[in-house]
XYZ file of C-alpha atoms in Angstrom:
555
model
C -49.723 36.444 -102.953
C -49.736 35.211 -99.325
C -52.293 32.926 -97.830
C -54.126 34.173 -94.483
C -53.902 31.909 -91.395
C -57.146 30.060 -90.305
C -57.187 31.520 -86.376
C -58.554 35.088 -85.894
C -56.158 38.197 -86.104
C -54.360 38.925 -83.080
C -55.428 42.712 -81.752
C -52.366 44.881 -80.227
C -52.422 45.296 -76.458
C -52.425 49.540 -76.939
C -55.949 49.142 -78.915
C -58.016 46.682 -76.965
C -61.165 47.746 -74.813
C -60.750 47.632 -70.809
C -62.564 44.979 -69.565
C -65.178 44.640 -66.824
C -62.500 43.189 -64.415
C -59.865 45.644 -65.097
C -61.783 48.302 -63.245
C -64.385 48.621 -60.050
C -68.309 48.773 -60.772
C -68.590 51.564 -58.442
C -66.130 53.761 -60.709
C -67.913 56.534 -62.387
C -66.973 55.813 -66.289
C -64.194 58.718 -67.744
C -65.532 62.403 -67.991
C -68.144 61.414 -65.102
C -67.851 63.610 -62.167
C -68.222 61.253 -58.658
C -71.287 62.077 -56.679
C -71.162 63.998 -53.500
C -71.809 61.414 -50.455
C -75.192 62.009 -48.591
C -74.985 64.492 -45.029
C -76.274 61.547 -42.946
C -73.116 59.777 -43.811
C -70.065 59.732 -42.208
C -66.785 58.698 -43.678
C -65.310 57.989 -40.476
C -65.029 54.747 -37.781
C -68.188 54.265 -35.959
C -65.908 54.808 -32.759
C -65.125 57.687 -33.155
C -66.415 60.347 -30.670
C -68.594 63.663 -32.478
C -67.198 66.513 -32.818
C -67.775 68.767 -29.683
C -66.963 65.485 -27.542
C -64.401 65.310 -24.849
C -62.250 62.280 -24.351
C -62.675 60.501 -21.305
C -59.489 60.832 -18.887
C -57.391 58.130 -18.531
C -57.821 56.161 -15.658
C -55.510 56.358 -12.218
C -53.279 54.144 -11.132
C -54.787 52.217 -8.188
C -52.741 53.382 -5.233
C -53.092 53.326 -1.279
C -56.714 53.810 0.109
C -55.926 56.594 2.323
C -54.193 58.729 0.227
C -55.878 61.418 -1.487
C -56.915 61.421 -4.960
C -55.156 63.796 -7.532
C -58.308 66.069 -8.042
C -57.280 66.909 -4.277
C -54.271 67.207 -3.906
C -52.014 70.187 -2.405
C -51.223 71.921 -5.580
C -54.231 71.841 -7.081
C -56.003 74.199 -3.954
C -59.101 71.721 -3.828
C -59.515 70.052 0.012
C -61.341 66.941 0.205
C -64.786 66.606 1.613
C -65.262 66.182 4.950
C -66.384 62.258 4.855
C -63.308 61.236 3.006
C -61.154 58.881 5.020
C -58.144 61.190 6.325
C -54.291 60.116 4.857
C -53.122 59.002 8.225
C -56.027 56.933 8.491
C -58.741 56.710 11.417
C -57.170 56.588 14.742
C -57.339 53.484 17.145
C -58.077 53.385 20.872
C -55.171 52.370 22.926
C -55.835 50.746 25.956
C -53.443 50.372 28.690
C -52.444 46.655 29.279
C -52.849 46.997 32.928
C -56.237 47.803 33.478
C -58.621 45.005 33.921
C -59.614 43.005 31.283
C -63.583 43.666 31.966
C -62.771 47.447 31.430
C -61.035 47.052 28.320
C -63.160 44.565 26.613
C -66.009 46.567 28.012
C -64.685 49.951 25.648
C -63.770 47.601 22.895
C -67.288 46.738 22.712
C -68.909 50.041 22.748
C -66.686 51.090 19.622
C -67.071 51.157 15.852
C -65.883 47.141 14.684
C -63.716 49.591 12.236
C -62.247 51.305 15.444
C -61.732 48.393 17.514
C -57.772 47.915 18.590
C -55.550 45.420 16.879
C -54.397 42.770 18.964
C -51.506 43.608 20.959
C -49.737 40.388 19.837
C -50.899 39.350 16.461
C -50.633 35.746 15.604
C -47.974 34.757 13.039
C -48.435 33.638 9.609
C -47.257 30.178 10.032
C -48.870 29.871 13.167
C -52.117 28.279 13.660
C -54.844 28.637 16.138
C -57.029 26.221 17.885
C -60.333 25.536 15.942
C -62.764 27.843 15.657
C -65.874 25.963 16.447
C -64.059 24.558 19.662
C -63.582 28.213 20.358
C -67.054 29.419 19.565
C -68.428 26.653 22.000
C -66.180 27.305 24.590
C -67.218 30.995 24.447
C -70.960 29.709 24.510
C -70.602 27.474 27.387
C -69.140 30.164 29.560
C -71.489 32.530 28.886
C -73.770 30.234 29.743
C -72.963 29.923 32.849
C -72.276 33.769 33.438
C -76.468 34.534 32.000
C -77.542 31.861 34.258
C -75.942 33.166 37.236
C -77.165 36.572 36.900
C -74.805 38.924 35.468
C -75.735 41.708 33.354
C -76.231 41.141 29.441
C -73.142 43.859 29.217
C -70.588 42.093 31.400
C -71.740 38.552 29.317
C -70.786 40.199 25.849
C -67.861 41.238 27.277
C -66.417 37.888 28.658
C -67.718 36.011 25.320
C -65.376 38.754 23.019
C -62.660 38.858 25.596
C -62.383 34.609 25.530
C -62.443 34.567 21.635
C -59.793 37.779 20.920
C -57.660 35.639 23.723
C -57.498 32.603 21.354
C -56.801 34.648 18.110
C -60.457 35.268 16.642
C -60.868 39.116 16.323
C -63.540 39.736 13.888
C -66.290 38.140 16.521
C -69.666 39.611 17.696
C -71.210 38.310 20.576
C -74.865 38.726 20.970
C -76.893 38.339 24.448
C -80.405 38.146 24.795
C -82.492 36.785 28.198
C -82.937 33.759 26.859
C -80.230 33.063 23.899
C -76.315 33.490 23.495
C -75.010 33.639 19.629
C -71.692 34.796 18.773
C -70.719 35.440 14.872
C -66.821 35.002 12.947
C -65.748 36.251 10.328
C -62.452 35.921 9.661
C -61.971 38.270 6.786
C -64.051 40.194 5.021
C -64.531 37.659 1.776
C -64.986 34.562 4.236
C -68.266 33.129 5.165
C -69.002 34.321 8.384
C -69.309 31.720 11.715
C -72.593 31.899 13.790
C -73.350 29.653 16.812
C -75.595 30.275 19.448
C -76.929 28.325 22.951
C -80.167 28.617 25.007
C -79.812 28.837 28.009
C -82.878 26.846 30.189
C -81.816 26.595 33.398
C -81.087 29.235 36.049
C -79.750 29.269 39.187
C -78.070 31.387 41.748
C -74.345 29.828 43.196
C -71.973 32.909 43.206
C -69.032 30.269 44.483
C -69.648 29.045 40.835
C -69.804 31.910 39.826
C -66.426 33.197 41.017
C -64.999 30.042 39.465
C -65.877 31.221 36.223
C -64.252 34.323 36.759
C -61.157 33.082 37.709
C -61.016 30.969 34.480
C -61.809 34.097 32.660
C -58.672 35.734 34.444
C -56.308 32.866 33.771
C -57.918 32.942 29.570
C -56.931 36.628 29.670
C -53.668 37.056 31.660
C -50.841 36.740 28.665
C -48.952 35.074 31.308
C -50.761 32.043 31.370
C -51.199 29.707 28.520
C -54.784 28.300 29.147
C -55.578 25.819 25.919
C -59.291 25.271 24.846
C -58.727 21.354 25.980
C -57.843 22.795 30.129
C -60.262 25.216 29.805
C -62.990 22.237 29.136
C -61.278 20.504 31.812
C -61.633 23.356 34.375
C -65.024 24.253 33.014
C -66.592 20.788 33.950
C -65.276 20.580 37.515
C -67.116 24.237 37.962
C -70.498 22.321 36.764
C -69.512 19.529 39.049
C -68.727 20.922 42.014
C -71.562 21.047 44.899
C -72.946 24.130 46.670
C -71.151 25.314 49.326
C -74.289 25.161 51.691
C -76.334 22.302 51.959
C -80.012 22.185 51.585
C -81.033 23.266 55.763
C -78.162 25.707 56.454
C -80.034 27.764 53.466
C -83.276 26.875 55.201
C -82.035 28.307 58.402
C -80.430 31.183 56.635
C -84.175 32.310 55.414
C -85.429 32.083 58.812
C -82.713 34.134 60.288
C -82.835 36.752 57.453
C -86.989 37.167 58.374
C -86.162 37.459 61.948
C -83.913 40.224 61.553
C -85.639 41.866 58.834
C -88.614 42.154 61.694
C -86.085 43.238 64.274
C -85.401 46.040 61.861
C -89.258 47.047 61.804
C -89.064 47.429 65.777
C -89.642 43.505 66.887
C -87.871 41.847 69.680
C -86.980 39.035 70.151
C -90.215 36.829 70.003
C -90.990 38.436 66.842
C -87.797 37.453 65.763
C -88.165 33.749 66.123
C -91.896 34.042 64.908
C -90.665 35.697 61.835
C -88.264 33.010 61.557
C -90.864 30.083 61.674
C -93.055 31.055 58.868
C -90.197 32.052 56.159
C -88.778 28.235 56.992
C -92.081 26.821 56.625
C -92.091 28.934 53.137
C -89.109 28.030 52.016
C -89.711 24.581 52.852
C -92.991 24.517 50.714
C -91.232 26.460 48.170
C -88.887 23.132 47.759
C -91.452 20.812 48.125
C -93.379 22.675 44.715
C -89.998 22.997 43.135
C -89.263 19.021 43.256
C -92.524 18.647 41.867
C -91.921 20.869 38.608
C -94.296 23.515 38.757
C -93.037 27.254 37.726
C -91.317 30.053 40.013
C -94.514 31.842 39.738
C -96.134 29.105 41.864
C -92.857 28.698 44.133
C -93.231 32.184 45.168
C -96.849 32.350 45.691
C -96.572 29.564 48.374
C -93.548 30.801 50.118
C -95.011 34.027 50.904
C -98.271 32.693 52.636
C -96.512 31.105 55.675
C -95.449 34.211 57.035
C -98.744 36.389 56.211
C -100.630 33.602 58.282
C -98.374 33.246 60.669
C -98.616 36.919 61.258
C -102.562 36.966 61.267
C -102.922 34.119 63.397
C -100.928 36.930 66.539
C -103.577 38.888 65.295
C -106.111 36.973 66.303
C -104.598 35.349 69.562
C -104.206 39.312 69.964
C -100.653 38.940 71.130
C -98.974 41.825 71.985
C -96.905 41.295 69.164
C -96.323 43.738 66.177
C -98.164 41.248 63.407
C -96.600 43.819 60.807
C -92.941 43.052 61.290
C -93.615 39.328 60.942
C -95.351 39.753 57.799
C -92.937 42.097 56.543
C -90.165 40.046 57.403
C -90.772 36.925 55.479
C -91.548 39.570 52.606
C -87.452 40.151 52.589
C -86.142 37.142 51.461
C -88.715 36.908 48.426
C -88.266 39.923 46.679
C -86.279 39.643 43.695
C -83.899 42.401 44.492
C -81.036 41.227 42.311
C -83.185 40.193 39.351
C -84.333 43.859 39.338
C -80.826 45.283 39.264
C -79.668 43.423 36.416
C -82.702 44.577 34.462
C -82.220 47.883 35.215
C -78.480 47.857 34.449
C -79.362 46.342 31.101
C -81.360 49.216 29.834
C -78.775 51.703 31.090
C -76.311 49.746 28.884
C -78.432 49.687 25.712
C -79.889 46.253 25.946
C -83.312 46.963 26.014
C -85.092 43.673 24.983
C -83.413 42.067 27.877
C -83.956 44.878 30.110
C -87.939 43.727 28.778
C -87.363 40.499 29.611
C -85.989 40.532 33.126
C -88.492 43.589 34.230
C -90.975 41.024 33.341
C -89.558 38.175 35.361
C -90.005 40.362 38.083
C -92.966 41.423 37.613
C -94.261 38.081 37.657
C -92.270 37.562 40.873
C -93.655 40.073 42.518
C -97.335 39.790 41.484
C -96.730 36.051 42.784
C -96.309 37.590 46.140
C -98.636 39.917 46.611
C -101.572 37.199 45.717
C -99.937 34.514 47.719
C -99.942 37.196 50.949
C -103.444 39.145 50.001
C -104.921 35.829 49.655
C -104.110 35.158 53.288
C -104.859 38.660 54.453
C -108.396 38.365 52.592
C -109.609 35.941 54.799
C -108.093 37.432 57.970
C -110.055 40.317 57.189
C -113.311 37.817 56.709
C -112.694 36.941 60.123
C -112.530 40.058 61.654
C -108.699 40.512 62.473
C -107.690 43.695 63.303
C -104.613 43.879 61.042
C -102.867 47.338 61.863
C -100.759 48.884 59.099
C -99.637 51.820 61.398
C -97.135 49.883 63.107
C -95.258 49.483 59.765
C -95.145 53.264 59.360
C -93.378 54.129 62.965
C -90.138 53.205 62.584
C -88.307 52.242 66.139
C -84.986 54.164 66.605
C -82.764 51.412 68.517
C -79.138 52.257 66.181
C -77.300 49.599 67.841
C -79.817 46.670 67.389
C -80.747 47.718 63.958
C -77.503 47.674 62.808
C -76.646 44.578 64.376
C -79.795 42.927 62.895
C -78.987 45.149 59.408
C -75.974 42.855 59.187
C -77.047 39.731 60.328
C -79.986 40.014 57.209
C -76.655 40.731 55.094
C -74.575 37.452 56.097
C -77.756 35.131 55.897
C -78.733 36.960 52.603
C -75.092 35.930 51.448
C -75.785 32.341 52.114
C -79.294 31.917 50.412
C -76.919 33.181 47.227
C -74.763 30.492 48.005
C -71.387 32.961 47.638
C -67.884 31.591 49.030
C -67.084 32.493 53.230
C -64.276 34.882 51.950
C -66.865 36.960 50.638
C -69.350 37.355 53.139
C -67.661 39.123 55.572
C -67.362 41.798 53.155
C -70.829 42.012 52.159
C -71.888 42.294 55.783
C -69.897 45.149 56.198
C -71.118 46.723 53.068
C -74.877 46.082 54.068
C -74.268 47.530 57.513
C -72.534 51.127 56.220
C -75.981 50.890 53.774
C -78.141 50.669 56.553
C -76.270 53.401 58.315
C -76.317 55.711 55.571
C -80.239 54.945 54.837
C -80.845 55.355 58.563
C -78.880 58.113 59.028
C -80.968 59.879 56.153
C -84.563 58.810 56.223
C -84.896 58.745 59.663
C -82.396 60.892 61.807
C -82.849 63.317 59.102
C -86.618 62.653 58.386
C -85.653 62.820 54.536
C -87.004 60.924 51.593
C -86.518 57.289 52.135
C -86.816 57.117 47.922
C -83.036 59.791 48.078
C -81.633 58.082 51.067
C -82.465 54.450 49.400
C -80.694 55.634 46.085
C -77.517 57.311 48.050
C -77.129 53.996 50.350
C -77.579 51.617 46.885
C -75.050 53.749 45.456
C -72.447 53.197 48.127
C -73.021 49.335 48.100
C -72.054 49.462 44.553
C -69.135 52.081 44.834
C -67.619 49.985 47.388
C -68.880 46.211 45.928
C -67.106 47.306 42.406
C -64.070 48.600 44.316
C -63.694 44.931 45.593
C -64.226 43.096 42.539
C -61.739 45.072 40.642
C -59.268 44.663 43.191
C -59.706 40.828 42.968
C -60.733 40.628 39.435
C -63.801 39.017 40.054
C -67.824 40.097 39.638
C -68.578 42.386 41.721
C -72.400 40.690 42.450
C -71.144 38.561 45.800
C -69.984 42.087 47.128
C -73.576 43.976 45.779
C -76.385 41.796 46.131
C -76.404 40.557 49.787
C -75.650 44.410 50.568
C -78.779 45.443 49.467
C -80.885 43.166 52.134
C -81.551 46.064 54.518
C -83.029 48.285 51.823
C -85.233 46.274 49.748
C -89.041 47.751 50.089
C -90.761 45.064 51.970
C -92.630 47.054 54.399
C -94.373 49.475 51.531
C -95.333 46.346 49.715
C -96.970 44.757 52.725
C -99.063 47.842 53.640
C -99.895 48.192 49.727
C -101.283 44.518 49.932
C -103.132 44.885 53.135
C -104.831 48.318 51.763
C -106.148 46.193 48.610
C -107.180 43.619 51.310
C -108.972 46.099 53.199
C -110.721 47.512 49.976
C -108.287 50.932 50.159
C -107.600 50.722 46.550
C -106.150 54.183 46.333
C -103.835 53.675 48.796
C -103.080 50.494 48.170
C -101.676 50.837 44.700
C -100.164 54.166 45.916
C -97.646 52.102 48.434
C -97.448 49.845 45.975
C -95.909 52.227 43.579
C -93.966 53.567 46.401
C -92.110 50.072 47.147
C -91.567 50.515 43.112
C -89.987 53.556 42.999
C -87.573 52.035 46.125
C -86.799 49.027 43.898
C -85.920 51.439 40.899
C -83.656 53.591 43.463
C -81.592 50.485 44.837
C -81.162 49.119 40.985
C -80.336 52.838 39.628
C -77.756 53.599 42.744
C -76.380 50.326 42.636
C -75.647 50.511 38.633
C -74.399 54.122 39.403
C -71.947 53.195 42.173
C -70.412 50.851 40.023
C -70.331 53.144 36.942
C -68.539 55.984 38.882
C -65.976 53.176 40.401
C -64.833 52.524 36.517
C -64.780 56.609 35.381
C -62.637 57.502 38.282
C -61.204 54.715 39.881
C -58.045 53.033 38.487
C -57.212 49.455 38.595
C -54.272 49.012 41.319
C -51.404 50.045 38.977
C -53.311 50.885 36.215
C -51.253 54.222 34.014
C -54.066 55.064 32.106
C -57.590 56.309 32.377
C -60.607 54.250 30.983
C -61.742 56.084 27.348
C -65.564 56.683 27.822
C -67.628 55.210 26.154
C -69.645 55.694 22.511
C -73.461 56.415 22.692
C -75.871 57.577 20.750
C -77.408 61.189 21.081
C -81.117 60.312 20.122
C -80.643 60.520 16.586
């Protein structure tokens, strides 16, 4: 007999139960069938797409921006819509490198920034340009001076873009308002943009200065010369310093003169003549005398016109066998603001309406200062009984010779008074004189309207004044605005005055209105002259014609 070990009896591997780790808890137990999984569930990756479900198309490989995408393309038969940018791209203006910079940076600025010509000589890499603020204030400064002088808001922007593409800075936009200059780079299109801008206080008319500038535009422009920011400065400060070319009582004189033979034009003689010419020196010499002392334009006008109205009522009463009229009328001439209301005009024509605003209401001011400095005057005439005649305005003396003589001699002393350089007044005279002729030959020869034959002679001063400046590259205001002495409407807005004096209300607003419509017709035939000079006219050697410009329709 065998004796039985203590330990427990050993179980063969074939016969012992499965344990609870030899097999998963969610395993149905042997002879079980497994459940069927619920509808709601899905056995698959929640990324899957549902059935029914496209996949989305692979994205295209980033390519060129003007080429067509593939949905477009020639074999397919689909054309692209019409706002898609064409393959060869949107097509640039050329402008010929001949005509004058004015006209070119003139188109450049009446296109599309995305239209706008690449320079014609890009800057390299490597190479790097003066400083842009130095630029900017350079551009300012000039402009300055251009605003202050009188020239148009257009003619401004253009000099301030052509001055900054000239020392590299393309992506500029100058901005011109009456009273403020600003000018914005960007130099690409992730780069903070640039913006500086200058007020400009102080104006003054000195078309010698003005010229200057000019010619330091033409030497920025001209690829020939190499004109640095730091000679530029230098130039630009002997402009400021430079005196006028007239001193203070040759411009005195020149407003006498101008009154005389603005009354010699009305039918005066000779004593007329130096009547006239008294009282528009004793105006202009009060009109200093208020100036040195501060007080506005408004006030400056108001007391140059009352010289003249008085000296004119005080023949009335002497009872002089004088014509009164033409002495009143005369010192009228050199007051009105015949230039001022050009520029305003040519502003709106060119789109820039809030200076257009701006200057029409500088001369409104201007003008309202004369008519209350001379109906003050010719209010208490007409207390004291003088017997102040407006018919001798209205018959117009036919003596050709000595009107055109005394047409021209208004032109040359008008030249003065605007301070422009002797070269230039000879020309102006000349172009004054055909005006007269013209207007003459028209309103009175003819017995036309003096409103048509005012507009047809403005427009030849400006056809021929913007012939001139192109061909010496200059502004064309020294060859314009002394040229339009003879036709500025100082007799209707003395008889307009003296109707209000004499309590014709109706007809004094009336002429008035007429002496309006006059000044309208010399700015609109002035700014029309000049406008057909540029569409047809070439530059002297110019190949190409000038691309017209982009407006709007009205929508």
């Amino acid at each position: 007999m065998v004796a039985k070990p203590d330990g427990p009896e050993e179980v063969p591997e074939d016969r012992k139960p499965p344990s609870d780790e030899a097999r998963s808890a969610f395993i149905p137990p042997a002879g079980v069938e497994p459940p069927e999984p619920p509808e709601e569930e899905h056995p698959t990756s929640e990324f899957a797409l549902p059935e029914g479900l496209a996949p989305e198309p692979q994205a295209e490989q980033e390519g060129s921006a003007f080429a067509p995408p593939s949905a477009y393309s020639a074999d397919s038969g689909h054309h692209p819509p019409p706002a898609f940018t064409p393959a060869y791209g949107i097509p640039l203006a050329k402008l010929p490198q001949d005509a004058p910079w004015q006209d070119r940076m003139r188109t450049m600025l009446r296109l599309p920034v995305g239209e706008r010509p690449v320079p014609e000589a890009p800057r390299k890499a490597d190479e790097a340009g003066p400083p842009v603020p130095r630029v900017l204030d350079l551009t300012l400064r000039i402009g300055e001076l251009l605003l202050a002088g009188g020239e148009g808001a257009e003619d401004v922007e253009a000099a301030m873009f052509a001055i900054c593409r000239s020392y590299g800075l393309d992506r500029c936009e100058p901005t011109v308002t009456f009273t403020l200059l600003s000018i914005t780079y960007q130099p690409s299109l992730v780069d903070d943009p640039v913006t500086a801008n200058r007020t400009v206080r102080r104006r003054g008319t000195d078309y010698t200065r003005l010229a200057a500038v000019y010619l330091l535009l033409a030497d920025i422009n001209d690829p020939d010369h190499d004109v640095s920011p730091e000679e530029a400065y230098r130039r630009l400060a002997e402009i400021r310093r430079n005196r006028h070319p007239y001193p203070g009582w040759v411009l005195t004189a020149a407003a006498g003169v101008l009154a005389g033979a603005a009354s010699v034009l009305l039918g005066g003689g000779p004593t007329v003549f130096f009547v006239a010419a008294l009282g528009a020196m004793l105006g202009d010499r009060l009109a200093w005398l208020f100036a040195g002392r501060g007080l506005p334009e408004f006030y400056q006008f108001l007391v140059a016109a009352m010289p003249p109205a008085a000296v004119g009522v005080a023949l009335t009463l002497l009872h002089a066998d004088l014509r009164p009229s033409a002495v009143i009328t005369g010192g009228l001439f050199a007051l009105i603001p015949g230039r001022a209301l050009v520029a305003a005009v040519q502003d709106g024509l060119t789109g820039f309406y809030i200076t257009a605003s701006a200057r029409l209401l500088e001369v409104g001011y201007f003008f309202v200062a004369i008519v209350v400095g001379v109906l003050s005057v010719l209010y208490l005439a007409v207390q004291f009984d003088a017997e102040l005649n407006p018919e001798g305005v209205l018959s117009p003396v036919e003596r050709p010779w000595v009107q055109i003589a005394a047409s021209m001699v208004l032109c040359a002393t008008f030249a003065i008074l605007l301070q422009q350089s002797r070269a230039t007044v000879l020309f102006a005279t000349l172009n004054g004189g055909v005006a007269w002729v013209v207007y003459a030959s028209i309103a009175v020869t003819a017995d036309g309207s003096a409103v048509m034959a005012t507009a047809v002679a403005a427009g030849l001063v400006g056809l021929f004044g913007q012939l001139a400046a192109r061909y010496h590259h200059t502004s064309s205001l020294p060859y314009v605005t002394a040229a339009i002495g003879p036709l500025l409407p100082g007799s209707a807005t003395y008889f307009g005055v003296l109707a209000i004096a004499q309590n014709n209300l109706d007809q004094g607003f009336g002429s008035l209105a007429k002496a309006a419509a006059l000044a309208l017709a010399i700015a609109i035939g002035v700014n029309l002259g000049g406008e057909l000079a540029r569409l047809f006219m070439q530059a002297p050697g110019a190949a190409a014609a000038r691309r017209a410009a982009k407006r709007t329709r009205g929508f």
